[in-house]
Structure formats: C-alpha cells, structure tokens
Amino acid sequence: MAPLNLPFLNKSDSGLPNGVTHPTWVVLDLQGAYPARQPASPIAALLNRAETLEALEARVEKLCGAEWLHGVLVRFGGFAAAPATAHAVRGILGRLAQEKRVVAHLPQLTMTALIAASGATEIAAPESADVMLGGFAVESTFLGAFLKKHGIEFENLRIREYKAALTRFSQDHMDEANREQLGAYINGMEGAWARDLAEARGVSEDTARGWLSGDLTSAQGALDAGLITRIAYEDELVGPGTRPMAAVLDLFMPKKPSNAKAGRIAIIPLIGTIIPGKSRNNPVPLPLLGGPMAGSDTVTAALKRAKQDDKTKAIVLYVNSGGGSALASDLIWREVATSEKPVVVVMDEYAASGGYYVATHAKHIVASPYTLTGSIGVVSGKPVLKEFNARNNLNPERVGNDRALMYSASRPYSDDERALIERSIGEVYDRFVSRVAAGRKLTKERVNELGRGRIWSGVDALEHGLIDELGDLHTGIERAAELAGLPYDAPTWNATPKNHGPLPEFVQEAASLAHSAVTLEGLSLWPFGKERVLTWFDQDVKVR
C-alpha cells in the first residue's frame, strides 16, 4: 500500500495533540482492482500483491468497532476495480458509514470510482480533479475481414441469434442482435449507476442521469450539480489527530471469535474460462490463451471437499466467468445440483453462458446490478486455412476416415458435417434450457425466450427470474448462513481440492509449472482440449 504523502505525518514529532490518547481519524487507501479473495493456489497467493475485498472488509470491520474513532478518510488513488467490484466496495463503505463519519476523496471523478465512493457519507474532490463522466461504453474489434485478407476464414455455428461468441473472428462487423443486447446491457448499467448515486446524494434518478449528459468538466461543476459534497485538498480534510491505517493497527481490539463449533461456510472461486481438467493461469494477455482458467477437475474437487467436510454447513460458489466448455460446465453443475448442503452462487463481473449454467440449481443466486449474465446459448466453430495453405504452398494430405478430421482447419465443414454439428449443439442447447427451467422453476418456452444467447444485466436478470437477489459476496455469505442456520459472523474458509501425493501442494504446482514451461503443454492453442461445443461468452466486455 502506497505511503500517505501528507506533510504533518512526515514530521519527526508525530505525537497526538495534548489530551488526545487515540487518533480521531484514520486514512484508508483504496487502490487496485480488488479481487474478491486471495487465490486458492499457494504460489499465486504468494505472488499476489493486490489487496482483496476480503482484506478490505476485515479492515473496515476493525474500524467499525473502534470506539475511539470519529471518522475515516477514504483516499482513492489508482482505483481500478470493475463496476461490479466497485459496487461491492460501495457496500463495505456503506456499512462503515453506519458507524462512523466517512469522507471519500477522489482526485478523479470516474464512473466506477463514484460507484464505490457513493457508500461514503461525503464525497470530496480537489479543485483540479479530473472529471470523466461519459457514461459506459464498450468497443469490440472484428477480425473477419482482416483474417480473410490473409487467407483465413472462420466457421461459426451458434444457437441462436444473440450468441456472439467467436463472431469477432467470423464477421467483419457487429451484427444487429449483438448491438441490441450490448446496448441494453449498457443502459442497464447506467440505470444502476444512476440509482446508486441518486440514493447516495438524495436526489432523483432523473437528476443523477442528468449528470451523465450534463457535460461536467470540473470539480466546481460537480459540486454545483450536487454530485459531490465538497471541494478540498487532502490537507484540508485531516488534522493532527489523523493517522494512516497502518499506524493504528495495534490499537484495534482483537475480534471476538464466533462459535466455530456451530459450523462454517466454504467459499469456492470459479474464475476465468471454464475448461476440462485442472485450473491454470497464463499471465500473457492473448486471445483464448490468456488469464485464469477454471478447470472442472479443480472446481468439482473443491466442491466435493466442502460437501464432505463435517464442519462446513453451507457453500458459496463465487463465479466470475464467461463460461467455456459445455462438458466442464455440466460436471460442475452436477456437483452443485447434488449437494445436500445449501449452495449460494454469487456472481461478480461475469456469470455468462457456462458461468450461468453452473448456477442454475443453487439454492440462492446473488448478482451485482452490474453483472453480465445469461447468454443461454451454444456455439461451435473452427478456423479454415484452406486459402492460407494454398497461398503459402502448404499441402495437408489425408489418409483414413474424413469424419475423424472434421475439425481440421485445412478445409471447411462438409454439408453432412455441418448438419451433424448443428444437431450436436442443438442437443446441448436443449439440455441447457432444461437445466435453467428446472433450477429456476420456469417453463422451457420462457427460458428459450430469455435464452437464444442473450446477455442480461443483473437488474434485468432479477426481473426475469434468472437470479434471486442483487448484492455481493457479503450478501451471499449472509444468505448461506441463513440457509444453514448459522450466525452471520460464522467463520468462512477457502475450500480447495484435497492435497494428493507425497509432496506439498505448492511443490507439486511448481513442478507442474516448470514442466509446462519446458513442454509448452500449458499453452495449447485451443484451451478446451478436443471439445468443440461450447457454452461460452468470449467477448471481453470492458466498460469504459
């Protein structure tokens, strides 16, 4: 955490004013993306330097219980959280504001920073603050024409018109169905933003929406519009009784442990593209290859461990995934559906396609208003290098059954092969629809209306019965406690697969990483093995 650069804190005489035995204000820094919890992998956890929502909530809980504390200055610097995470931070600051005076200081008035800061009692900004309130938007680059120019085409079979996975490779522009659903999602996000800010500032939603179209360019304009409560620099918000969080940690009373004998709640993350096999991570930001991947073997093993653990009374499955392998998604779904212990699914930024599939039979589903979910659909496809090979004098030769090579990139599908794949993805889609209908107690006809690959915001998903409640991980843990008959402060633990083998888990993982680095096994150009039928939302919808 960056040191607080305030002049009075750098003086050698840092004693409190006469008669003051404890700091009256504490400075809490917020910076980074705030992942929900530490990675389950020991090596990843060791390398992770980012503060988590879990750690932030623990800090805030200590501040709430400090009787000597009057207020907290929350300093936003380099805050890079996605909207769904910012909404969770808003909830944390809101709980703090119920106990203490909370002032958020924002040098940059951005859409996501304001979501988080709206949980504070007051919002202040320096006179020179950057104001960037242009609403939300997404931008996708379509590669179809570029690939075709170089002799590469892409076959894309999908169910149905809203299923946009792989279209950035097969098309040269965004089709109208995709434009429609993304526009509706953005409108839903801006509506959620307006509700959050309207509630925080005590104005109407129409007034808050007006801030997005009011061409605000300065802190003074934001103050005049009622968006912030004060123009001030940091040194105007603190006094001699203020200390940074790190300087007061020894003043907090240890938390009285809850009755652990009553039981605990397991938290299992499902982060990234869903793939067969074990979870893995590739830090290189490449299409299909980059980022975390949630392996069905790893996630199901963690679920089984939590189900078998006598102390665990409820399970929270934390999903941030656009789906992936239809098979892997179904295997994870099975572990959720067969659990005798209540399973609560909490959706983060994404819980789409396979990421929604795994949630359908949970006892309770919680999503952020900013979550992208739904995408009940199926896709299959492959690149076709026939023209590329001809241009570059490459000549693939075949021996044996052509059907065995139907997924080869050397030629397009035949009519018979295309019909076979369409039948296959139709069967997977029917199963997907049936899972949703049974789990959410909807008719298959209604699920098909909501499906066809269409994405929904968390707010729209609630309206359509695809989820049960708007909230965050804190909400999900409370619902799990209620379902299991546990107190709200019941202990939680990060459930991971049981350790197998004679070596400690981190040694096994290090050996696996070293092996992958040598053999490149971990860098397959297709992360789903031999599978070609996907419940996947592959668009990187990064709102700006």
Coordinates of C-alpha atoms in Angstrom, one line a residue:
M1 CA 0.0 0.0 0.0
A2 CA 1.5 3.4 -1.0
P3 CA 2.5 5.6 1.9
L4 CA 0.4 8.6 2.7
N5 CA 2.1 11.7 1.5
L6 CA 0.8 14.3 4.0
P7 CA 3.3 16.8 5.4
F8 CA 2.2 16.6 9.0
L9 CA 2.7 12.8 9.0
N10 CA 6.3 13.1 8.0
K11 CA 7.3 15.3 10.9
S12 CA 9.6 13.7 13.5
D13 CA 7.2 14.9 16.2
S14 CA 4.2 12.7 15.3
G15 CA 2.6 12.7 18.8
L16 CA -1.1 13.3 19.2
P17 CA -2.4 16.7 20.5
N18 CA -2.5 17.2 24.2
G19 CA -5.3 15.3 25.9
V20 CA -5.9 13.0 22.9
T21 CA -4.9 9.4 23.6
H22 CA -6.1 7.8 20.3
P23 CA -6.3 9.1 16.7
T24 CA -9.7 10.5 16.0
W25 CA -9.5 10.0 12.2
V26 CA -7.9 7.2 10.1
V27 CA -6.9 7.4 6.4
L28 CA -7.8 4.3 4.4
D29 CA -6.2 4.0 0.9
L30 CA -8.1 2.3 -1.9
Q31 CA -6.1 1.3 -5.0
G32 CA -6.0 -1.5 -7.4
A33 CA -8.6 -3.9 -8.9
Y34 CA -9.7 -5.6 -5.6
P35 CA -10.1 -9.3 -6.4
A36 CA -12.6 -10.9 -4.1
R37 CA -10.3 -13.2 -2.2
Q38 CA -6.7 -14.5 -2.2
P39 CA -6.0 -17.1 -5.0
A40 CA -6.5 -20.6 -3.8
S41 CA -3.2 -21.6 -5.4
P42 CA -0.4 -21.3 -2.9
I43 CA 2.1 -20.0 -5.5
A44 CA -0.5 -17.5 -6.9
A45 CA -1.3 -16.3 -3.4
L46 CA 2.4 -15.8 -2.6
L47 CA 2.9 -13.7 -5.8
N48 CA -0.4 -11.8 -5.3
R49 CA 0.4 -8.2 -4.1
A50 CA -3.1 -6.8 -4.6
E51 CA -5.4 -6.1 -1.6
T52 CA -8.6 -8.2 -1.8
L53 CA -12.2 -7.3 -0.9
E54 CA -11.8 -9.9 1.9
A55 CA -8.9 -7.9 3.4
L56 CA -10.7 -4.6 2.9
E57 CA -13.8 -5.9 4.7
A58 CA -11.7 -7.1 7.6
R59 CA -10.0 -3.7 7.9
V60 CA -13.4 -1.9 7.8
E61 CA -14.8 -4.3 10.4
K62 CA -12.0 -3.2 12.8
L63 CA -12.7 0.5 12.1
C64 CA -16.4 0.0 12.8
G65 CA -15.6 -1.5 16.3
A66 CA -13.1 1.2 17.3
E67 CA -14.9 3.3 19.9
W68 CA -12.2 5.9 19.9
L69 CA -12.6 6.6 16.2
H70 CA -14.7 9.5 14.9
G71 CA -14.2 9.3 11.2
V72 CA -12.4 7.7 8.2
L73 CA -10.9 9.5 5.2
V74 CA -11.1 7.1 2.2
R75 CA -8.4 8.1 -0.3
F76 CA -8.9 6.9 -3.9
G77 CA -5.7 6.6 -5.8
G78 CA -5.3 4.2 -8.8
F79 CA -8.6 2.6 -8.1
A80 CA -9.0 0.2 -11.0
A81 CA -12.0 -2.0 -9.9
A82 CA -14.6 -3.1 -12.4
P83 CA -18.2 -1.8 -11.8
A84 CA -19.4 -5.0 -10.0
T85 CA -16.4 -4.8 -7.7
A86 CA -16.9 -1.1 -7.1
H87 CA -20.5 -1.8 -6.1
A88 CA -19.2 -4.3 -3.5
V89 CA -16.8 -1.6 -2.2
R90 CA -19.8 0.7 -2.0
G91 CA -21.5 -1.8 0.3
I92 CA -18.4 -2.1 2.5
L93 CA -18.1 1.7 2.9
G94 CA -21.8 2.0 3.4
R95 CA -21.6 -0.4 6.4
L96 CA -18.7 1.7 7.8
A97 CA -20.8 4.9 7.3
Q98 CA -23.4 3.4 9.6
E99 CA -20.9 3.6 12.4
K100 CA -18.5 6.4 11.5
R101 CA -18.3 9.6 9.5
V102 CA -16.8 8.6 6.2
V103 CA -15.4 11.1 3.7
A104 CA -14.2 9.8 0.3
H105 CA -11.6 11.9 -1.5
L106 CA -11.4 11.4 -5.3
P107 CA -8.8 13.1 -7.4
Q108 CA -10.5 11.6 -10.4
L109 CA -14.3 11.6 -10.7
T110 CA -14.8 8.4 -12.8
M111 CA -17.9 6.3 -13.3
T112 CA -16.5 3.3 -11.2
A113 CA -14.8 5.4 -8.5
L114 CA -18.1 7.2 -7.9
I115 CA -19.9 3.9 -7.6
A116 CA -17.6 2.9 -4.8
A117 CA -17.4 6.3 -3.2
S118 CA -21.2 6.6 -3.1
G119 CA -21.1 4.4 0.0
A120 CA -19.4 7.2 2.0
T121 CA -21.1 9.9 3.9
E122 CA -19.5 12.7 1.9
I123 CA -17.5 12.9 -1.4
A124 CA -14.8 15.5 -1.7
A125 CA -12.5 16.3 -4.7
P126 CA -9.6 18.7 -5.2
E127 CA -10.3 21.8 -7.3
S128 CA -8.2 20.4 -10.1
A129 CA -9.9 17.0 -10.2
D130 CA -10.3 15.1 -13.5
V131 CA -14.0 14.7 -14.3
M132 CA -14.7 11.8 -16.6
L133 CA -18.5 11.1 -16.7
G134 CA -19.2 10.0 -20.2
G135 CA -21.4 7.0 -19.2
F136 CA -20.5 3.5 -20.0
A137 CA -19.5 2.1 -23.4
V138 CA -17.8 -1.0 -25.0
E139 CA -15.7 -1.4 -28.1
S140 CA -15.1 -4.6 -30.0
T141 CA -12.6 -5.2 -32.8
F142 CA -13.9 -7.6 -35.5
L143 CA -11.2 -9.5 -37.4
G144 CA -13.2 -11.3 -40.0
A145 CA -12.1 -9.1 -43.0
F146 CA -8.5 -9.0 -41.8
L147 CA -8.3 -12.8 -41.4
K148 CA -10.0 -13.3 -44.8
K149 CA -7.5 -10.9 -46.4
H150 CA -4.7 -13.3 -45.2
G151 CA -6.5 -16.4 -46.4
I152 CA -8.1 -17.4 -43.1
E153 CA -11.8 -17.9 -42.7
F154 CA -13.8 -18.9 -39.6
E155 CA -16.8 -21.2 -39.4
N156 CA -19.2 -20.3 -36.6
L157 CA -22.3 -22.3 -35.8
R158 CA -24.3 -20.9 -32.9
I159 CA -27.6 -21.0 -31.1
R160 CA -29.1 -18.5 -31.5
E161 CA -29.0 -15.0 -32.9
Y162 CA -27.7 -13.3 -29.7
K163 CA -24.9 -15.8 -29.2
A164 CA -21.9 -13.6 -30.1
A165 CA -19.1 -15.9 -29.1
L166 CA -16.5 -16.3 -31.9
T167 CA -18.2 -13.7 -34.1
R168 CA -15.2 -11.3 -33.8
F169 CA -13.3 -13.9 -35.8
S170 CA -16.0 -14.9 -38.2
Q171 CA -17.5 -11.5 -39.0
D172 CA -16.2 -8.1 -40.1
H173 CA -18.7 -6.1 -38.2
M174 CA -21.1 -6.3 -35.2
D175 CA -24.5 -7.7 -36.1
E176 CA -27.7 -6.1 -35.0
A177 CA -28.6 -8.7 -32.4
N178 CA -25.3 -8.3 -30.7
R179 CA -25.6 -4.5 -30.9
E180 CA -29.1 -4.6 -29.4
Q181 CA -28.1 -6.8 -26.4
L182 CA -24.9 -4.8 -25.6
G183 CA -26.9 -1.6 -25.8
A184 CA -29.5 -2.9 -23.4
Y185 CA -26.7 -4.1 -21.0
I186 CA -25.0 -0.7 -21.1
N187 CA -28.4 1.0 -20.5
G188 CA -28.9 -1.3 -17.5
M189 CA -25.5 -0.4 -16.1
E190 CA -26.2 3.3 -16.4
G191 CA -29.5 2.9 -14.8
A192 CA -27.9 1.1 -11.8
W193 CA -25.2 3.8 -11.6
A194 CA -28.0 6.5 -11.5
R195 CA -29.8 4.6 -8.7
D196 CA -26.6 4.2 -6.7
L197 CA -25.7 7.9 -7.0
A198 CA -29.2 9.1 -6.5
E199 CA -29.6 7.2 -3.3
A200 CA -26.2 8.4 -2.0
R201 CA -26.8 12.1 -2.9
G202 CA -30.5 12.2 -2.0
V203 CA -31.7 13.2 -5.5
S204 CA -34.0 11.7 -8.1
E205 CA -32.7 9.2 -10.6
D206 CA -33.5 11.6 -13.4
T207 CA -31.2 14.1 -11.8
A208 CA -28.4 11.5 -11.5
R209 CA -28.9 10.5 -15.1
G210 CA -28.5 14.2 -16.0
W211 CA -25.0 14.1 -14.6
L212 CA -24.1 11.7 -17.4
S213 CA -25.3 14.2 -20.1
G214 CA -24.6 17.4 -18.3
D215 CA -21.1 17.9 -19.7
L216 CA -19.5 18.3 -16.3
T217 CA -15.8 19.2 -16.7
S218 CA -14.7 20.4 -13.2
A219 CA -15.0 19.8 -9.5
Q220 CA -16.8 23.1 -9.2
G221 CA -19.4 21.9 -11.7
A222 CA -19.8 18.6 -9.9
L223 CA -20.3 20.4 -6.7
D224 CA -22.9 22.8 -8.2
A225 CA -24.7 19.8 -9.7
G226 CA -24.8 18.1 -6.3
L227 CA -22.7 15.1 -7.4
I228 CA -20.0 15.8 -4.7
T229 CA -20.3 17.5 -1.3
R230 CA -17.1 19.5 -1.0
I231 CA -14.1 20.8 -2.9
A232 CA -11.0 20.2 -0.8
Y233 CA -7.4 19.0 -1.0
E234 CA -6.2 16.2 1.3
D235 CA -4.5 18.5 3.8
E236 CA -7.8 20.3 4.3
L237 CA -9.5 17.1 5.3
V238 CA -7.2 15.9 8.0
G239 CA -5.8 17.3 11.3
P240 CA -3.2 16.4 13.9
G241 CA -5.4 13.6 15.2
T242 CA -5.3 11.7 11.9
R243 CA -3.2 8.7 11.2
P244 CA -2.9 6.2 8.3
M245 CA -4.4 2.8 8.7
A246 CA -1.0 1.1 9.0
A247 CA -0.1 3.2 12.0
V248 CA -3.1 2.3 14.1
L249 CA -3.3 -1.5 13.6
D250 CA -2.0 -2.2 17.1
L251 CA -4.9 -0.2 18.6
F252 CA -7.6 -2.4 17.4
M253 CA -9.1 -4.9 19.8
P254 CA -8.9 -8.5 18.6
K255 CA -12.2 -9.7 17.1
K256 CA -14.1 -12.0 19.5
P257 CA -14.4 -15.3 17.6
S258 CA -17.8 -16.6 16.7
N259 CA -18.9 -20.0 17.8
A260 CA -16.9 -22.1 15.4
K261 CA -18.4 -25.3 16.7
A262 CA -21.8 -24.3 15.1
G263 CA -20.2 -24.7 11.7
R264 CA -18.5 -22.8 8.9
I265 CA -19.1 -21.6 5.3
A266 CA -16.9 -22.8 2.4
I267 CA -16.1 -20.3 -0.3
I268 CA -15.1 -21.7 -3.7
P269 CA -14.0 -19.4 -6.5
L270 CA -14.8 -20.2 -10.2
I271 CA -12.7 -17.6 -12.0
G272 CA -12.0 -17.4 -15.8
T273 CA -12.8 -19.5 -18.8
I274 CA -14.2 -22.9 -17.8
I275 CA -12.1 -25.8 -19.2
P276 CA -11.8 -29.5 -18.7
G277 CA -9.1 -30.7 -16.4
K278 CA -7.2 -28.7 -13.8
S279 CA -7.4 -24.9 -13.3
R280 CA -4.4 -22.9 -14.6
N281 CA -3.4 -19.4 -15.3
N282 CA -1.5 -17.8 -18.1
P283 CA -0.5 -14.2 -17.3
V284 CA 0.1 -13.4 -21.1
P285 CA -2.9 -11.4 -22.4
L286 CA -3.5 -13.5 -25.5
P287 CA -7.0 -14.3 -27.0
L288 CA -8.2 -17.7 -25.9
L289 CA -4.9 -18.3 -24.1
G290 CA -4.5 -15.5 -21.5
G291 CA -5.8 -15.1 -18.0
P292 CA -7.2 -17.5 -15.4
M293 CA -8.9 -20.7 -16.4
A294 CA -11.3 -22.7 -14.1
G295 CA -10.7 -26.4 -14.6
S296 CA -13.7 -28.7 -13.9
D297 CA -11.4 -31.2 -12.1
T298 CA -10.2 -28.5 -9.7
V299 CA -13.6 -26.9 -9.0
T300 CA -15.5 -30.2 -8.6
A301 CA -12.8 -31.5 -6.2
A302 CA -13.2 -28.3 -4.1
L303 CA -16.9 -28.7 -4.1
K304 CA -16.6 -32.4 -3.1
R305 CA -14.2 -31.5 -0.3
A306 CA -16.7 -28.9 1.1
K307 CA -19.6 -31.3 0.8
Q308 CA -17.6 -33.9 2.7
D309 CA -16.3 -31.6 5.4
D310 CA -18.3 -32.1 8.6
K311 CA -17.7 -28.5 9.8
T312 CA -19.0 -27.0 6.6
K313 CA -22.7 -26.3 6.7
A314 CA -23.1 -24.2 3.6
I315 CA -21.2 -23.4 0.4
V316 CA -20.7 -20.1 -1.6
L317 CA -19.7 -20.6 -5.2
Y318 CA -18.1 -17.3 -6.3
V319 CA -18.4 -17.0 -10.1
N320 CA -16.6 -14.6 -12.4
S321 CA -16.6 -16.4 -15.7
G322 CA -18.0 -16.1 -19.2
G323 CA -18.2 -19.9 -19.4
G324 CA -16.4 -22.2 -21.8
S325 CA -16.5 -25.9 -22.1
A326 CA -20.1 -27.3 -22.2
L327 CA -18.9 -30.6 -20.7
A328 CA -16.8 -29.0 -17.9
S329 CA -19.7 -26.7 -17.0
D330 CA -22.1 -29.6 -16.8
L331 CA -19.7 -31.5 -14.5
I332 CA -19.5 -28.5 -12.1
W333 CA -23.3 -28.1 -12.3
R334 CA -23.7 -31.7 -11.2
E335 CA -21.7 -31.1 -8.0
V336 CA -23.8 -28.1 -7.2
A337 CA -27.1 -29.8 -8.0
T338 CA -26.4 -32.9 -5.9
S339 CA -25.2 -31.0 -2.8
E340 CA -27.2 -31.7 0.3
K341 CA -25.7 -28.6 1.8
P342 CA -27.1 -25.3 0.6
V343 CA -25.1 -23.7 -2.2
V344 CA -25.3 -20.0 -2.8
V345 CA -23.9 -18.6 -6.1
V346 CA -22.5 -15.1 -6.1
M347 CA -21.9 -13.5 -9.5
D348 CA -19.2 -11.0 -10.0
E349 CA -18.5 -9.1 -13.2
Y350 CA -19.4 -12.1 -15.4
A351 CA -21.5 -15.2 -14.9
A352 CA -22.5 -15.8 -18.5
S353 CA -23.2 -18.9 -20.6
G354 CA -21.4 -21.8 -18.8
G355 CA -20.9 -19.4 -15.9
Y356 CA -24.6 -19.2 -15.6
Y357 CA -25.1 -22.9 -16.3
V358 CA -23.2 -23.9 -13.1
A359 CA -25.5 -21.7 -11.1
T360 CA -28.9 -22.9 -12.2
H361 CA -29.5 -25.4 -9.3
A362 CA -28.1 -23.3 -6.5
K363 CA -30.4 -22.6 -3.6
H364 CA -30.0 -18.9 -4.0
I365 CA -28.3 -16.7 -6.7
V366 CA -26.9 -13.3 -5.9
A367 CA -25.7 -10.9 -8.6
S368 CA -24.4 -7.3 -8.8
P369 CA -26.6 -4.8 -10.6
Y370 CA -23.6 -4.5 -12.9
T371 CA -23.1 -8.3 -13.5
L372 CA -23.2 -9.5 -17.1
T373 CA -25.1 -12.8 -17.0
G374 CA -27.4 -15.0 -19.1
S375 CA -26.0 -15.9 -22.5
I376 CA -28.0 -19.1 -22.5
G377 CA -26.7 -20.5 -25.8
V378 CA -24.2 -22.8 -27.5
V379 CA -21.5 -22.2 -30.1
S380 CA -19.1 -24.3 -32.1
G381 CA -16.6 -23.4 -34.8
K382 CA -13.1 -23.6 -36.3
P383 CA -10.7 -21.6 -38.4
V384 CA -10.4 -22.6 -42.1
L385 CA -6.9 -22.3 -43.5
K386 CA -7.6 -23.7 -47.0
E387 CA -6.8 -20.5 -48.8
F388 CA -3.9 -19.7 -46.4
N389 CA -2.3 -23.1 -47.1
A390 CA -2.7 -22.6 -50.9
R391 CA -1.1 -19.1 -50.8
N392 CA 1.9 -20.4 -48.8
N393 CA 2.4 -23.7 -50.6
L394 CA 1.2 -25.8 -47.7
N395 CA -0.4 -29.1 -48.7
P396 CA -2.1 -31.1 -45.9
E397 CA -2.7 -34.8 -47.1
R398 CA -5.4 -37.0 -45.6
V399 CA -5.5 -40.8 -45.1
G400 CA -8.3 -42.6 -43.4
N401 CA -11.8 -41.5 -42.4
D402 CA -12.7 -37.9 -43.3
R403 CA -15.1 -37.7 -40.3
A404 CA -12.1 -38.2 -38.0
L405 CA -10.6 -35.0 -39.4
M406 CA -13.8 -32.9 -39.5
Y407 CA -12.4 -30.3 -37.0
S408 CA -9.2 -30.0 -39.0
A409 CA -8.5 -26.4 -40.1
S410 CA -7.4 -27.5 -43.5
R411 CA -10.9 -27.4 -45.1
P412 CA -14.4 -26.2 -44.4
Y413 CA -17.1 -28.5 -43.0
S414 CA -19.0 -30.6 -45.5
D415 CA -22.8 -30.3 -45.5
D416 CA -23.1 -33.6 -43.6
E417 CA -20.6 -32.5 -41.0
R418 CA -22.3 -29.1 -40.6
A419 CA -25.6 -30.8 -40.1
L420 CA -24.1 -33.2 -37.5
I421 CA -22.6 -30.3 -35.5
E422 CA -25.8 -28.3 -35.7
R423 CA -27.6 -31.4 -34.2
S424 CA -25.0 -31.7 -31.5
I425 CA -25.2 -28.1 -30.4
G426 CA -29.0 -28.3 -30.6
E427 CA -28.9 -31.1 -28.1
V428 CA -26.6 -29.2 -25.7
Y429 CA -28.9 -26.1 -26.0
D430 CA -31.9 -28.2 -25.1
R431 CA -30.1 -29.6 -22.1
F432 CA -29.0 -26.0 -21.1
V433 CA -32.6 -24.8 -21.4
S434 CA -33.9 -27.8 -19.3
R435 CA -31.3 -27.1 -16.6
V436 CA -32.4 -23.5 -16.3
A437 CA -36.1 -24.4 -16.4
A438 CA -35.8 -27.0 -13.7
G439 CA -33.5 -24.9 -11.5
R440 CA -35.3 -21.6 -11.8
K441 CA -38.8 -23.1 -12.0
L442 CA -39.6 -21.6 -15.4
T443 CA -41.1 -23.2 -18.4
K444 CA -38.8 -24.3 -21.2
E445 CA -40.7 -21.9 -23.5
R446 CA -39.9 -19.0 -21.2
V447 CA -36.3 -20.0 -20.9
N448 CA -36.0 -20.1 -24.6
E449 CA -37.4 -16.6 -24.8
L450 CA -34.8 -15.4 -22.3
G451 CA -32.1 -17.5 -23.9
R452 CA -31.0 -17.6 -27.6
G453 CA -27.6 -16.5 -26.4
R454 CA -28.8 -13.1 -25.0
I455 CA -26.9 -11.4 -22.2
W456 CA -28.7 -9.6 -19.3
S457 CA -27.6 -7.2 -16.7
G458 CA -28.0 -8.2 -13.0
V459 CA -31.1 -5.9 -12.7
D460 CA -32.7 -7.4 -15.8
A461 CA -31.8 -11.0 -14.7
L462 CA -33.6 -10.3 -11.4
E463 CA -36.7 -9.1 -13.2
H464 CA -36.8 -12.2 -15.4
G465 CA -36.3 -14.6 -12.6
L466 CA -32.8 -15.7 -13.6
I467 CA -31.4 -14.7 -10.2
D468 CA -32.9 -14.2 -6.7
E469 CA -31.3 -11.0 -5.3
L470 CA -29.0 -8.1 -6.0
G471 CA -25.9 -7.9 -3.8
D472 CA -22.3 -9.0 -3.5
L473 CA -20.2 -11.6 -1.7
H474 CA -21.1 -10.2 1.7
T475 CA -24.8 -10.7 0.8
G476 CA -24.1 -14.3 -0.4
I477 CA -22.4 -15.2 2.8
E478 CA -25.3 -13.9 4.8
R479 CA -27.8 -15.9 2.7
A480 CA -25.6 -19.0 3.1
A481 CA -25.6 -18.5 6.9
E482 CA -29.4 -18.1 6.9
L483 CA -29.9 -21.3 4.9
A484 CA -27.6 -23.3 7.2
G485 CA -29.0 -21.8 10.4
L486 CA -25.6 -20.2 11.2
P487 CA -24.9 -16.7 12.7
Y488 CA -23.9 -14.0 10.2
D489 CA -20.4 -13.9 11.7
A490 CA -19.9 -17.7 11.2
P491 CA -16.3 -18.4 10.1
T492 CA -15.5 -18.9 6.4
W493 CA -12.8 -20.8 4.7
N494 CA -11.5 -21.0 1.1
A495 CA -12.2 -24.6 0.1
T496 CA -9.6 -26.1 -2.3
P497 CA -9.1 -29.7 -3.6
K498 CA -7.6 -32.1 -1.1
N499 CA -3.8 -32.5 -1.4
H500 CA -2.9 -35.7 -3.2
G501 CA 0.6 -37.1 -3.5
P502 CA 3.7 -37.2 -1.2
L503 CA 4.8 -33.6 -1.9
P504 CA 3.2 -30.4 -0.5
E505 CA 0.7 -28.8 -2.9
F506 CA 2.9 -25.8 -3.7
V507 CA 5.8 -28.1 -4.6
Q508 CA 3.6 -30.1 -7.0
E509 CA 2.3 -26.9 -8.5
A510 CA 5.8 -25.5 -9.0
A511 CA 6.9 -28.8 -10.7
S512 CA 3.8 -28.6 -13.0
L513 CA 4.6 -25.1 -14.0
A514 CA 8.2 -25.9 -14.7
H515 CA 7.1 -28.9 -16.8
S516 CA 4.6 -26.7 -18.8
A517 CA 7.3 -24.1 -19.4
V518 CA 9.6 -26.8 -21.0
T519 CA 7.0 -28.8 -22.9
L520 CA 4.5 -25.9 -23.7
E521 CA 1.7 -28.3 -22.6
G522 CA 0.1 -25.3 -20.8
L523 CA -0.1 -23.2 -23.9
S524 CA -2.3 -25.2 -26.2
L525 CA -3.8 -23.0 -28.9
W526 CA -7.2 -24.4 -28.0
P527 CA -7.8 -24.4 -24.3
F528 CA -10.8 -26.9 -24.4
G529 CA -8.8 -30.0 -25.4
K530 CA -10.7 -31.9 -28.1
E531 CA -14.1 -30.3 -27.2
R532 CA -15.7 -28.1 -29.9
V533 CA -19.2 -27.5 -28.4
L534 CA -19.1 -24.6 -26.0
T535 CA -21.3 -22.7 -23.6
W536 CA -19.1 -19.6 -23.8
F537 CA -19.4 -15.9 -23.9
D538 CA -15.9 -15.0 -25.2
Q539 CA -16.3 -11.2 -25.6
D540 CA -14.1 -9.1 -23.4
V541 CA -16.7 -6.5 -22.5
K542 CA -14.6 -3.9 -20.7
V543 CA -16.8 -0.9 -20.0
R544 CA -15.2 2.5 -20.3

